[in-house]
Coordinates of C-alpha atoms in Angstrom, one line a residue:
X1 CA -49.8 6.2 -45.7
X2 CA -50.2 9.8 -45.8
X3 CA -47.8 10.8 -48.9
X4 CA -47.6 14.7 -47.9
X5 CA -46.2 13.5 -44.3
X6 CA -42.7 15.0 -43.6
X7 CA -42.3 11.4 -41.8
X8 CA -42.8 9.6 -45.3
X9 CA -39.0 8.2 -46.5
X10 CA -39.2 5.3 -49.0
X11 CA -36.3 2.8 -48.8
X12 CA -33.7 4.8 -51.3
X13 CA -32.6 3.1 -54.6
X14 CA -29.4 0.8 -54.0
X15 CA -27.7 0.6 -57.2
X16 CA -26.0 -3.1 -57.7
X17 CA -22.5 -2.4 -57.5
X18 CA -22.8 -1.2 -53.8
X19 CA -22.5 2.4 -52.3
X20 CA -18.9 2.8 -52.8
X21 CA -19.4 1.8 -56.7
X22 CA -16.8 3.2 -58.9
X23 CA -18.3 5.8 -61.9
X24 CA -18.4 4.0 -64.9
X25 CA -16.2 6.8 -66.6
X26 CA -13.3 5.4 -64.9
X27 CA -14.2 1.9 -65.5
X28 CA -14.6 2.0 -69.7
X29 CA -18.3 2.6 -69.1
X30 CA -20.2 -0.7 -69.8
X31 CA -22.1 0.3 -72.9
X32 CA -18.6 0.2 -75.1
X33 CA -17.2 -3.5 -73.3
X34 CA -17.2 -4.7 -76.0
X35 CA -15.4 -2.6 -78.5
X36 CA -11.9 -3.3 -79.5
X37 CA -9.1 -0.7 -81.3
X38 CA -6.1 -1.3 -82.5
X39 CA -4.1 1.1 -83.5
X40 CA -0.9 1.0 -86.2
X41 CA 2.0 3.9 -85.8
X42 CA 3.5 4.9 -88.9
X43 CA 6.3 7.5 -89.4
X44 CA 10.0 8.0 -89.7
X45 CA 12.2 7.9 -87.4
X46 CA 12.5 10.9 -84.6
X47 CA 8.8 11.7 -85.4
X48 CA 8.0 11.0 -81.3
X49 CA 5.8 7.9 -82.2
X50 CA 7.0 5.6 -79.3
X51 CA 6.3 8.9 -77.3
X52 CA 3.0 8.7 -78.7
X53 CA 2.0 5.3 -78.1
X54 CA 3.1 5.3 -74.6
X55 CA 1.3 8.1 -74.2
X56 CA -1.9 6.5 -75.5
X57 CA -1.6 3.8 -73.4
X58 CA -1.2 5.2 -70.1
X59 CA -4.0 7.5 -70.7
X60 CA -6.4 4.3 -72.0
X61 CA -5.3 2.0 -69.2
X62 CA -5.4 4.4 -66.0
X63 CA -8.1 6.7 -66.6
X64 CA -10.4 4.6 -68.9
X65 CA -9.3 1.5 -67.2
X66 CA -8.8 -0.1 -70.4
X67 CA -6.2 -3.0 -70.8
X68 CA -3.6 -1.1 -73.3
X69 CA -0.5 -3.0 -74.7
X70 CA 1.9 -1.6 -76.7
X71 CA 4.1 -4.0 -79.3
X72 CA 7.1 -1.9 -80.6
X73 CA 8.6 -4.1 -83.3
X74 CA 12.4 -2.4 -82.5
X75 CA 12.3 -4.9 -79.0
X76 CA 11.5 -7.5 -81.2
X77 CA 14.1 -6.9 -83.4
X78 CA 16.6 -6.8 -80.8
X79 CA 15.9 -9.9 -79.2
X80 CA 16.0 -11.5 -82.8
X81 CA 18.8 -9.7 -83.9
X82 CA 20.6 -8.1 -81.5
X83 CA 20.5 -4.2 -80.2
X84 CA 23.6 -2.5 -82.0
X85 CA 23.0 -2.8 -85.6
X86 CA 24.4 -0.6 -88.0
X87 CA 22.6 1.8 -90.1
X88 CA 23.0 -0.5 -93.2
X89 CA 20.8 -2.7 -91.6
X90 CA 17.8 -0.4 -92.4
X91 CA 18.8 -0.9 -96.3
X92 CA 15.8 -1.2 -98.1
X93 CA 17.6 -2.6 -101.1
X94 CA 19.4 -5.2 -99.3
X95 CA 17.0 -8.2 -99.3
X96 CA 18.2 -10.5 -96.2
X97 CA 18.0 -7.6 -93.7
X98 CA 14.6 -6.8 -94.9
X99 CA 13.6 -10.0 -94.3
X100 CA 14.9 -9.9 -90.9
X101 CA 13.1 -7.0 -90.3
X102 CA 9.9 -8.4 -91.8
X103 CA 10.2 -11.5 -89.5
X104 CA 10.5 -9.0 -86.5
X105 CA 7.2 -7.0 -87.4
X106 CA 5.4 -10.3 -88.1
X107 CA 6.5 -11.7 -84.8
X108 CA 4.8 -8.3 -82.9
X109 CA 1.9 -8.3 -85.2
X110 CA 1.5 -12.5 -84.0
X111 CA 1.7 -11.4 -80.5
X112 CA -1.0 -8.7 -80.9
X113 CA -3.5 -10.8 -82.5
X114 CA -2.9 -13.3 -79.7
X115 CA -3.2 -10.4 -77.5
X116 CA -6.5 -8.9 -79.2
X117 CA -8.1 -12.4 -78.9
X118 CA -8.1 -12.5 -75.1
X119 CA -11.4 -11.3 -73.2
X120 CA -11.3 -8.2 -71.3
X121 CA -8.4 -6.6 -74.0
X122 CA -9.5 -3.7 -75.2
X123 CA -6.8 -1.9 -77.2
X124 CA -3.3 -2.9 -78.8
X125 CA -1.0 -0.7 -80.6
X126 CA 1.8 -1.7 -82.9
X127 CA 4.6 0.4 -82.8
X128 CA 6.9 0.6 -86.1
X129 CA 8.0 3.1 -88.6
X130 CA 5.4 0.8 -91.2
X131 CA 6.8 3.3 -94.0
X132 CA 5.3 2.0 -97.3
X133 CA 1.5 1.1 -98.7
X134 CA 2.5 -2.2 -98.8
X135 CA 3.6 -3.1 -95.5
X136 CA 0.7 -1.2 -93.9
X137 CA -1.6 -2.9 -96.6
X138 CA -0.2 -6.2 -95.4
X139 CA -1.1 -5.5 -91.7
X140 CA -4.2 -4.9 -92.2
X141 CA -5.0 -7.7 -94.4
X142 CA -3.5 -9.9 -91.6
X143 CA -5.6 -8.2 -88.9
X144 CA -8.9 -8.5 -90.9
X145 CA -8.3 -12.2 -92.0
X146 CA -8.6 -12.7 -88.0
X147 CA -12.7 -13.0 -87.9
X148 CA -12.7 -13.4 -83.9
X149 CA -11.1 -10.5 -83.4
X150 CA -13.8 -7.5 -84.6
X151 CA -11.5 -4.6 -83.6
X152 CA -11.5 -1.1 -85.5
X153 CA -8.1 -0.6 -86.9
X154 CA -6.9 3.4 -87.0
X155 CA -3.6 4.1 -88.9
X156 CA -2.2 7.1 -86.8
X157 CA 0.8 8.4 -88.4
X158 CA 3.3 11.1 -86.9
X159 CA 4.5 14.2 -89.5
X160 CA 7.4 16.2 -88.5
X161 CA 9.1 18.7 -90.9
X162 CA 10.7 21.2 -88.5
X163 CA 14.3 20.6 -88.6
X164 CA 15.0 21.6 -84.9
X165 CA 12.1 19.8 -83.8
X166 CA 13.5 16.9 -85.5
X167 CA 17.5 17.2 -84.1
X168 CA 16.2 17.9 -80.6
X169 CA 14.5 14.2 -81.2
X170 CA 17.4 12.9 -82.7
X171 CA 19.2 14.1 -79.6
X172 CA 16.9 12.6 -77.1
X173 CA 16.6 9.4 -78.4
X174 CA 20.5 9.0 -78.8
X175 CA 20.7 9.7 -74.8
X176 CA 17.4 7.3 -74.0
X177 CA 17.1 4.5 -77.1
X178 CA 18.4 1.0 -76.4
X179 CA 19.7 1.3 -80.1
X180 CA 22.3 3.7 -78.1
X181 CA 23.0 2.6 -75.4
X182 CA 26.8 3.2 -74.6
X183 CA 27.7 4.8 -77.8
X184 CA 30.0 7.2 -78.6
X185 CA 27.6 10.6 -78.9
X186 CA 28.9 11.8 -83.0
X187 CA 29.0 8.2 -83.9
X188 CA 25.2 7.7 -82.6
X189 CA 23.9 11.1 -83.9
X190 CA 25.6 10.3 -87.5
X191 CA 24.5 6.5 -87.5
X192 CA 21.0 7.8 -86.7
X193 CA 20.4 10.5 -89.5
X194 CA 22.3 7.4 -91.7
X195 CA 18.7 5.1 -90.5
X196 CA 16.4 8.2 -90.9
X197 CA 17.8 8.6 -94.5
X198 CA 17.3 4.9 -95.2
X199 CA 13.6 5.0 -94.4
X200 CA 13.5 8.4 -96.5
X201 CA 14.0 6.8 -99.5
X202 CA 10.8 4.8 -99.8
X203 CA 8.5 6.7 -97.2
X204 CA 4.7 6.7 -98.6
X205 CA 2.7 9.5 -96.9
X206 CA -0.3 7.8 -95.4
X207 CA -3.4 8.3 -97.6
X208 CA -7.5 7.6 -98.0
X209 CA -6.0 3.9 -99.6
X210 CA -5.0 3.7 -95.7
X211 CA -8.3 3.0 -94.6
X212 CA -9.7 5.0 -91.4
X213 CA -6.3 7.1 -90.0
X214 CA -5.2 10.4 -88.1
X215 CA -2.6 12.6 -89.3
X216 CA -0.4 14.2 -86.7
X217 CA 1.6 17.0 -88.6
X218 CA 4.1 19.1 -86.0
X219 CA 1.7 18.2 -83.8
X220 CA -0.2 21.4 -84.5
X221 CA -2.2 20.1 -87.5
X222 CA -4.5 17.1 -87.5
X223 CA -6.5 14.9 -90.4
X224 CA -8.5 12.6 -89.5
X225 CA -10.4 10.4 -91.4
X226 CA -13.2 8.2 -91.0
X227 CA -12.8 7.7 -87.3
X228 CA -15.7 6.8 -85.2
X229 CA -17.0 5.2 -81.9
X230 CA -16.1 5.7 -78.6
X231 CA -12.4 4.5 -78.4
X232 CA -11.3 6.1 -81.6
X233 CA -12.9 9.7 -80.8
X234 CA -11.2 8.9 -77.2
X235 CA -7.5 8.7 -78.6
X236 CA -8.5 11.4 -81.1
X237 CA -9.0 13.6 -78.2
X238 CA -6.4 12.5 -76.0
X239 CA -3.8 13.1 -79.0
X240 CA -4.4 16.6 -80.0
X241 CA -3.2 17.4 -76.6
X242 CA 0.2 15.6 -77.2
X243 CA 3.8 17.1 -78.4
X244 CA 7.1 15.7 -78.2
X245 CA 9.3 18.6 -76.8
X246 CA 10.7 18.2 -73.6
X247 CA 9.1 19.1 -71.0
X248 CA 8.6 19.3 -66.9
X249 CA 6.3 19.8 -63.9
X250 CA 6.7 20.1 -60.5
X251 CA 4.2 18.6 -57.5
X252 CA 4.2 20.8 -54.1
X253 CA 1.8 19.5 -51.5
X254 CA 0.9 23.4 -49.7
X255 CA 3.0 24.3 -46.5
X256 CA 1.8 23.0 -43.0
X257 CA -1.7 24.1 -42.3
X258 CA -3.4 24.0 -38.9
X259 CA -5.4 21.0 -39.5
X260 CA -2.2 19.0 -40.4
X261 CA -0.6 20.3 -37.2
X262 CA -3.6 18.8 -35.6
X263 CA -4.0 15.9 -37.5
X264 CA -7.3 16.4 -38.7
X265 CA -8.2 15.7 -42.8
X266 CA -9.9 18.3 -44.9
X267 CA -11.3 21.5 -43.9
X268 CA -10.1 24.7 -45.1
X269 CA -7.1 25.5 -42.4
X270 CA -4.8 28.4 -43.2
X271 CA -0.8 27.8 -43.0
X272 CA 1.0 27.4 -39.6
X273 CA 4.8 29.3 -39.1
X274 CA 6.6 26.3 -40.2
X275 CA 3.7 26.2 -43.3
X276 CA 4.6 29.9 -43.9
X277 CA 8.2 29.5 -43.9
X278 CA 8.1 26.5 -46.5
X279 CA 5.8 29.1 -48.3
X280 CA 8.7 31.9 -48.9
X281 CA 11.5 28.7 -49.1
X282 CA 8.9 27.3 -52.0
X283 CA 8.9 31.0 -53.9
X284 CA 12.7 31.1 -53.5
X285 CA 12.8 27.5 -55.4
X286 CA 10.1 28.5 -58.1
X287 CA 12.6 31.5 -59.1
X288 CA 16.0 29.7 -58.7
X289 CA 14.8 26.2 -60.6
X290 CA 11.0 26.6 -61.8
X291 CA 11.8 29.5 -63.8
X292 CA 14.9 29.5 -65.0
X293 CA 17.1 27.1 -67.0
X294 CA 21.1 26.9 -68.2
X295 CA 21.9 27.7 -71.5
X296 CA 25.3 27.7 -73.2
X297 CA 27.1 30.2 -75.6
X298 CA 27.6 28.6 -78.6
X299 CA 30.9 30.3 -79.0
X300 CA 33.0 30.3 -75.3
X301 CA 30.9 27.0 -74.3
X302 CA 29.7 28.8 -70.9
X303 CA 27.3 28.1 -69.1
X304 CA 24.5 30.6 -67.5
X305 CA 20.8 30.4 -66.1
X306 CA 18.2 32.5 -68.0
X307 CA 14.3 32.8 -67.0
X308 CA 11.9 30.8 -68.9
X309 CA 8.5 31.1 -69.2
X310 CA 6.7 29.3 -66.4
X311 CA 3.0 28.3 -64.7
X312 CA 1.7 28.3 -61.6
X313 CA -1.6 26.3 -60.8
X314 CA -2.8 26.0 -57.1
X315 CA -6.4 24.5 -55.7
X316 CA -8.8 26.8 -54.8
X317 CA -8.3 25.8 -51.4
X318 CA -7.0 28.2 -48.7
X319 CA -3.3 26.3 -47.6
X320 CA -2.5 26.2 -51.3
X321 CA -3.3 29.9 -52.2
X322 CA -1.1 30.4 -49.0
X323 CA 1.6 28.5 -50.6
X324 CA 2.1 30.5 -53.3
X325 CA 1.7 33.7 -52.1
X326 CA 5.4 34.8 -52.1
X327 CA 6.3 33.7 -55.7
X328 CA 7.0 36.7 -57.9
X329 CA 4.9 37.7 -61.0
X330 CA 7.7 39.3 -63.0
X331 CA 7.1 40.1 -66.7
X332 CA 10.0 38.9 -68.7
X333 CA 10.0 38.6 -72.7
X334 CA 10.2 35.3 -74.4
X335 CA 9.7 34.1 -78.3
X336 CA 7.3 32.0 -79.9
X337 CA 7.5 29.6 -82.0
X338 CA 7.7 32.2 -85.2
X339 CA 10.0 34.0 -83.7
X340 CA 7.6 36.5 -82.7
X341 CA 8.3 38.4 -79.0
X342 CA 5.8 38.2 -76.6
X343 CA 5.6 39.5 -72.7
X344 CA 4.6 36.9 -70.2
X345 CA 4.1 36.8 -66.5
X346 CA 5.8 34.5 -64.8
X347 CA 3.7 32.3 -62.4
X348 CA 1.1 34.1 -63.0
X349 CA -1.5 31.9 -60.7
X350 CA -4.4 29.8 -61.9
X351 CA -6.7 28.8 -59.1
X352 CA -8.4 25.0 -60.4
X353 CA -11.1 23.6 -58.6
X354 CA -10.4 20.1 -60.3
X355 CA -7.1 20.0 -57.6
X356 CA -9.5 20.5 -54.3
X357 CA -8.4 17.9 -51.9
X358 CA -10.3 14.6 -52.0
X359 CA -13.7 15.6 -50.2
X360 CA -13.9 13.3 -46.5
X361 CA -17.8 14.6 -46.5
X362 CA -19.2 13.9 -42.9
X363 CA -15.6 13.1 -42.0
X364 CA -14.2 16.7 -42.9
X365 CA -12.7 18.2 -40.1
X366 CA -12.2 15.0 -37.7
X367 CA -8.9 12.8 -37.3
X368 CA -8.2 9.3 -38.1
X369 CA -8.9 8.1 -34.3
X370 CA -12.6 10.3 -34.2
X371 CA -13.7 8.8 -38.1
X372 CA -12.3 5.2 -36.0
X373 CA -14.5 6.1 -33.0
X374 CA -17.3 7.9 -34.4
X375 CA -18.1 5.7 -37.5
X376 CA -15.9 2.6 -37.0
X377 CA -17.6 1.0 -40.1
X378 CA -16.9 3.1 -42.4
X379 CA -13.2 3.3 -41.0
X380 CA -12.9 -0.5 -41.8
X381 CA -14.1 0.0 -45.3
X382 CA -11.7 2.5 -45.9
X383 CA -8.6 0.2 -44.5
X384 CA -9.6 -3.2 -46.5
X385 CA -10.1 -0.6 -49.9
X386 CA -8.6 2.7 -49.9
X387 CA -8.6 3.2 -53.6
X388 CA -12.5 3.2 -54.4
X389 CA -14.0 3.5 -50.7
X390 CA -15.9 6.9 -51.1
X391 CA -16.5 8.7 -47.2
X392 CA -20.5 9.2 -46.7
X393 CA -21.3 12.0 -48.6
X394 CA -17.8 12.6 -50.3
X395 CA -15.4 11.3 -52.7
X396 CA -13.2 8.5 -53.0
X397 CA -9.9 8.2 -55.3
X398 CA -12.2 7.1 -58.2
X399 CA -14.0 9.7 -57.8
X400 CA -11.1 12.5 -58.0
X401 CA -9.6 10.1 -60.6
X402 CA -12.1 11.4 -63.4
X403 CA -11.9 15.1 -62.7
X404 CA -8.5 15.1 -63.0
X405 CA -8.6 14.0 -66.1
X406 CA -8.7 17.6 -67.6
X407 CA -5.7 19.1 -65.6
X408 CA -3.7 15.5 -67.4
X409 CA -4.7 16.8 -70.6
X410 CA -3.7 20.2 -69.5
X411 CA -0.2 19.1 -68.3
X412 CA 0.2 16.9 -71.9
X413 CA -0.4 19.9 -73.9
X414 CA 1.6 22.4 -71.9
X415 CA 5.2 22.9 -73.3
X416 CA 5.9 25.5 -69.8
X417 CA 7.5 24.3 -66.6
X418 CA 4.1 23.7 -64.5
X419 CA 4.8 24.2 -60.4
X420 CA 1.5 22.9 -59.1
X421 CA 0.5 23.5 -55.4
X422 CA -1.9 20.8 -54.5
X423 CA -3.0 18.5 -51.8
X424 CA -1.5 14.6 -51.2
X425 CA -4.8 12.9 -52.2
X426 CA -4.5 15.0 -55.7
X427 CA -0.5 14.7 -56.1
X428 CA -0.8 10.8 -55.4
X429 CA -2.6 10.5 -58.9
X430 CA -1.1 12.3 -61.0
X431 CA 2.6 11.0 -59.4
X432 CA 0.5 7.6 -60.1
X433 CA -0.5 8.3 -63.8
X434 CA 3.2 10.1 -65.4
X435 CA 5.5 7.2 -63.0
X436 CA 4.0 4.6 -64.7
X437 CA 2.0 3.0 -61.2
X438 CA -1.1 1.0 -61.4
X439 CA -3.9 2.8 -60.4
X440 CA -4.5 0.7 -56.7
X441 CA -0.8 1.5 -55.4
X442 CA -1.8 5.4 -56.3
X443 CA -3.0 6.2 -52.4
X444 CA -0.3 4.7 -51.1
X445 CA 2.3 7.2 -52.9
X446 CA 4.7 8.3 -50.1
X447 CA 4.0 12.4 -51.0
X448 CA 5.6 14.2 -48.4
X449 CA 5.2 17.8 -46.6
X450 CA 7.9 20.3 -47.7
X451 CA 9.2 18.5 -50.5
X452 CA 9.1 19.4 -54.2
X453 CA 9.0 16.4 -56.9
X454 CA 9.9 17.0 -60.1
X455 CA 8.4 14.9 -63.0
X456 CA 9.9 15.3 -66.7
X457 CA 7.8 12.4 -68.7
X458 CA 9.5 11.2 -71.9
X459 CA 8.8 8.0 -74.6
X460 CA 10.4 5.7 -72.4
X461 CA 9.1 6.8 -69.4
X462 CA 9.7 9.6 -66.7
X463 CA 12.4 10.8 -64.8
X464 CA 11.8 12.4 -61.3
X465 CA 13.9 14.2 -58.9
X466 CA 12.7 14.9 -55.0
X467 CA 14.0 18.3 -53.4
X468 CA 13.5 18.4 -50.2
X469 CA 13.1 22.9 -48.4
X470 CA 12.0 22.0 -45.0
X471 CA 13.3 19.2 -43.3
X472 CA 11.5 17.1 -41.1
X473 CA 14.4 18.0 -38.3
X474 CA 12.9 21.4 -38.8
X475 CA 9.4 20.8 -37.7
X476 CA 8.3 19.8 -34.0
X477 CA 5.1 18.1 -35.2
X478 CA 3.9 17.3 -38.9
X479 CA 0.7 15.9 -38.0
X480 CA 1.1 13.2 -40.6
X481 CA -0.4 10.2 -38.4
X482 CA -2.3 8.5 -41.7
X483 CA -3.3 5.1 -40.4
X484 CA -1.8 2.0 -42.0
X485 CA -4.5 0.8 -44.5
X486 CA -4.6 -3.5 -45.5
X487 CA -2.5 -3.0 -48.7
X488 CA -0.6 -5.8 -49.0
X489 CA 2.6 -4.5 -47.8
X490 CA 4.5 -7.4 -48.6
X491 CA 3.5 -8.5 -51.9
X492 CA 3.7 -5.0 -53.0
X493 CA 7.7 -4.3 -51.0
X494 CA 8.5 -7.4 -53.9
X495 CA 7.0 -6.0 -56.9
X496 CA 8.3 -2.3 -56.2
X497 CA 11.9 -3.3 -55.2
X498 CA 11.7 -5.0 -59.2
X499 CA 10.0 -1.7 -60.5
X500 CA 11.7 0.1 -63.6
X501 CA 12.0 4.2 -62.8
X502 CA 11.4 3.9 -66.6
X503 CA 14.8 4.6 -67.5
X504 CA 15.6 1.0 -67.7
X505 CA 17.4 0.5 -64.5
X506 CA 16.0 -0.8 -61.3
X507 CA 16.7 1.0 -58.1
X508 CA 17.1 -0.9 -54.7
X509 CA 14.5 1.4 -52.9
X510 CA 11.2 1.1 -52.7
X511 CA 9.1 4.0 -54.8
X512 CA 6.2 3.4 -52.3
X513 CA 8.6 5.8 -50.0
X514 CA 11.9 7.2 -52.0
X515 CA 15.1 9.0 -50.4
X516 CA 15.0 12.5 -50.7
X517 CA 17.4 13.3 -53.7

């Protein structure tokens, strides 16, 4: 055959795990499969290292797809012992509550070797204070007498020496910490700094005797020592983009476009009159609640809202531009952390590529009954596996997956309110990644048209609100017709209705599809 003939097509290279085959960024890649970390907190308390582990975890298990389990020795010590122990309990003199505290650790560091030993696991983190040489000398030794297990073992200890960084700790974890729960606020807060004191006494810095470790100080400084290989380098990464201070975002799919009022996916549509008035109700919302927050004078106790510095990121998609287009760029003054003033502009709009819409390729531009008509193959595949079916020529959620993992490490590092103006393909993820949700019930996120969510992630999880502008009462048509894919509806009703919102309580609806509120 004539090699130079425009006719000439050989068959194309099939790669084994099929066409819709998931990158192997989001998959743990296979040339690390093998390699196993575990990772040992170490600081006092009100440091943020449950924060931190969590943290670590989520980010190992949904967009590395690594199996990630924490072990925090304080749950083991209140099922051994009981929740509401009294700061004399953390006596390091008295020698029968050490032991019981010794017993606890040894119980979670049992459970994590057993854990480490099973195929598949790839990293385990035990989560204690682990304040002196010896104890952190002792885990080791127990993990390295374990010959099956071949993991790398980081020490990663937590620093904090800034007094209000460590009361507005002390403060959260007296509202949030089982330890807590139901307790009178001054007798918390004084038991607490009582505990912290405790472990003052015989804290031991972690040093080179530590073996390989990172050093988190303020989380603005960071040692680390003899760390290398893939995982390690990973969570060394993920980490300098961590800090403990609370903090909040906010998830706007655009206004209405044209294409949703037709019911067609993709495209580049500009806003419709409904879209437009959502638009201004959206800037009127980003001025009132976005950028502002209550204070209280120290001296008459009232209360009044003040601006505070806050971001705006949109797509670089049209709808989304059109969004935001009525939110003011006003210059107020703010301080930084030295006290220093500085001017910034509020919402001052950052246009991000990496929240584009997931791309339908050849199906751009059609509706859910044309893909069905015109390419009712490809239309199956998509209902028996919406999370890594990719559309001919586009993307799947696996795909979007790993370029979102930048804006995550943005939204981790930012201490600013963030109001981000995205698509429902984009907002399902990272609603998905900060709630706590496994990565296959991530398309099927109910996020709605003309509603804001607001997302405030903390160590024990994340706490969202839903505000609804634009009522659905308000609209003649939504053009929201997504067909019903095969998730199993069912199975997954059951396991939602027993979901935690991370607070610790369970709520009776289903987080598939939440009430307004």
């Amino acid at each position: 055959m004539d090699m130079d003939s425009s006719d000439y097509n050989p068959t194309p290279h099939v790669i084994p795990e099929g066409e819709n085959a998931t990158p192997l960024e989001v998959v743990g890649g296979d040339c690390t499969a093998t390699e196993k970390l575990i990772i040992i907190m170490c600081g006092l308390p009100a440091t943020g290292k449950t924060h931190i582990g969590n943290r670590i975890a989520r980010y190992c298990s949904f967009f590395l797809d690594i199996q990630t389990k924490i072990f925090n020795v304080g749950d083991y010590r209140r099922e051994l012992f009981g929740a509401r122990l009294p700061a004399e309990f953390f006596d390091h003199s008295n020698k029968e509550n050490m032991a019981k505290r010794e017993q606890a650790c040894d119980a979670a560091l049992s459970d994590l070797v057993d854990y480490m030993k099973q195929d598949g696991v790839r990293v385990g983190i035990l989560d204690s204070t682990n304040s002196s040489r010896k104890r952190r000398a002792h885990i080791r030794d127990v993990l390295q007498k374990e010959n099956k297990l071949k993991c790398k073992i980081i020490v990663l200890e937590s620093v904090v020496d800034k007094e209000e960084v460590i009361e507005q700790n002390v403060r959260f974890i007296k509202r949030n910490a089982p330890d807590y729960e139901g307790k009178d606020d001054k007798e918390a807060m004084e038991d607490f700094h009582k505990r912290r004191e405790m472990y003052m006494n015989v804290y031991e810095p972690v040093d080179e005797s530590d073996g390989s470790h990172i050093k988190m100080i303020n989380n603005q400084t960071f040692v680390v020592h003899n760390t290398g290989g893939y995982l390690p380098q990973k969570v060394v990464h993920f980490v300098m983009n961590l800090h403990s201070h609370p903090r909040v975002f906010y998830l706007s799919r655009h206004g209405q476009s044209e294409y949703n009022l037709l019911g067609k996916i993709g495209g580049d549509a500009g806003l419709t009159d409904a879209g437009l008035e959502y638009a201004r109700r959206l800037a009127v919302f980003a001025n009132d609640v976005v950028g502002k927050q209550v204070v209280k004078d120290e001296e008459t106790g009232e209360e009044k809202k003040v601006s505070r510095p806050a971001r705006l990121w949109t797509s670089t998609l049209r709808r989304t531009k059109e969004t935001a287009q009525f939110i003011k760029k006003e210059v107020i003054t703010t301080q930084k952390d030295n006290g220093e003033e500085l001017e910034w502009i509020q919402f001052m709009g950052r246009q991000r590529r990496n929240l584009d819409e997931l791309y339908a390729g050849v199906c751009d531009g059609l509706t859910y009954a044309e893909i069905a008509e015109k390419f009712p193959e490809e239309f199956q595949r998509r209902q028996e596996d919406k999370l890594t079916y990719r559309y001919p020529r586009g993307e799947s959620y696996m795909d979007v997956t790993l370029r979102l993992e930048t804006i995550v490490l943005d939204i981790e590092r930012t201490r600013e309110p963030i109001l981000i103006v995205g698509h429902q393909g984009i907002h399902r993820l990272l609603y998905a990644y900060f709630m706590g949700l496994p990565r296959d019930q991530a398309p099927f996120v109910s996020i709605p048209l003309n509603t804001v969510i607001e997302l405030s992630p903390h160590a024990y999880g994340c706490d969202e609100k839903r505000y609804v502008l634009l009522s659905k009462e308000e609209l003649l048509k939504d053009g929201q017709d997504e067909p019903v894919t095969s998730m199993p509806m069912k199975e997954m009703a059951e396991n939602t209705q027993k979901m935690s919102s991370g607070d610790g309580k369970t709520y009776g609806f289903d987080p598939m599809n939440p009430p307004s509120f």
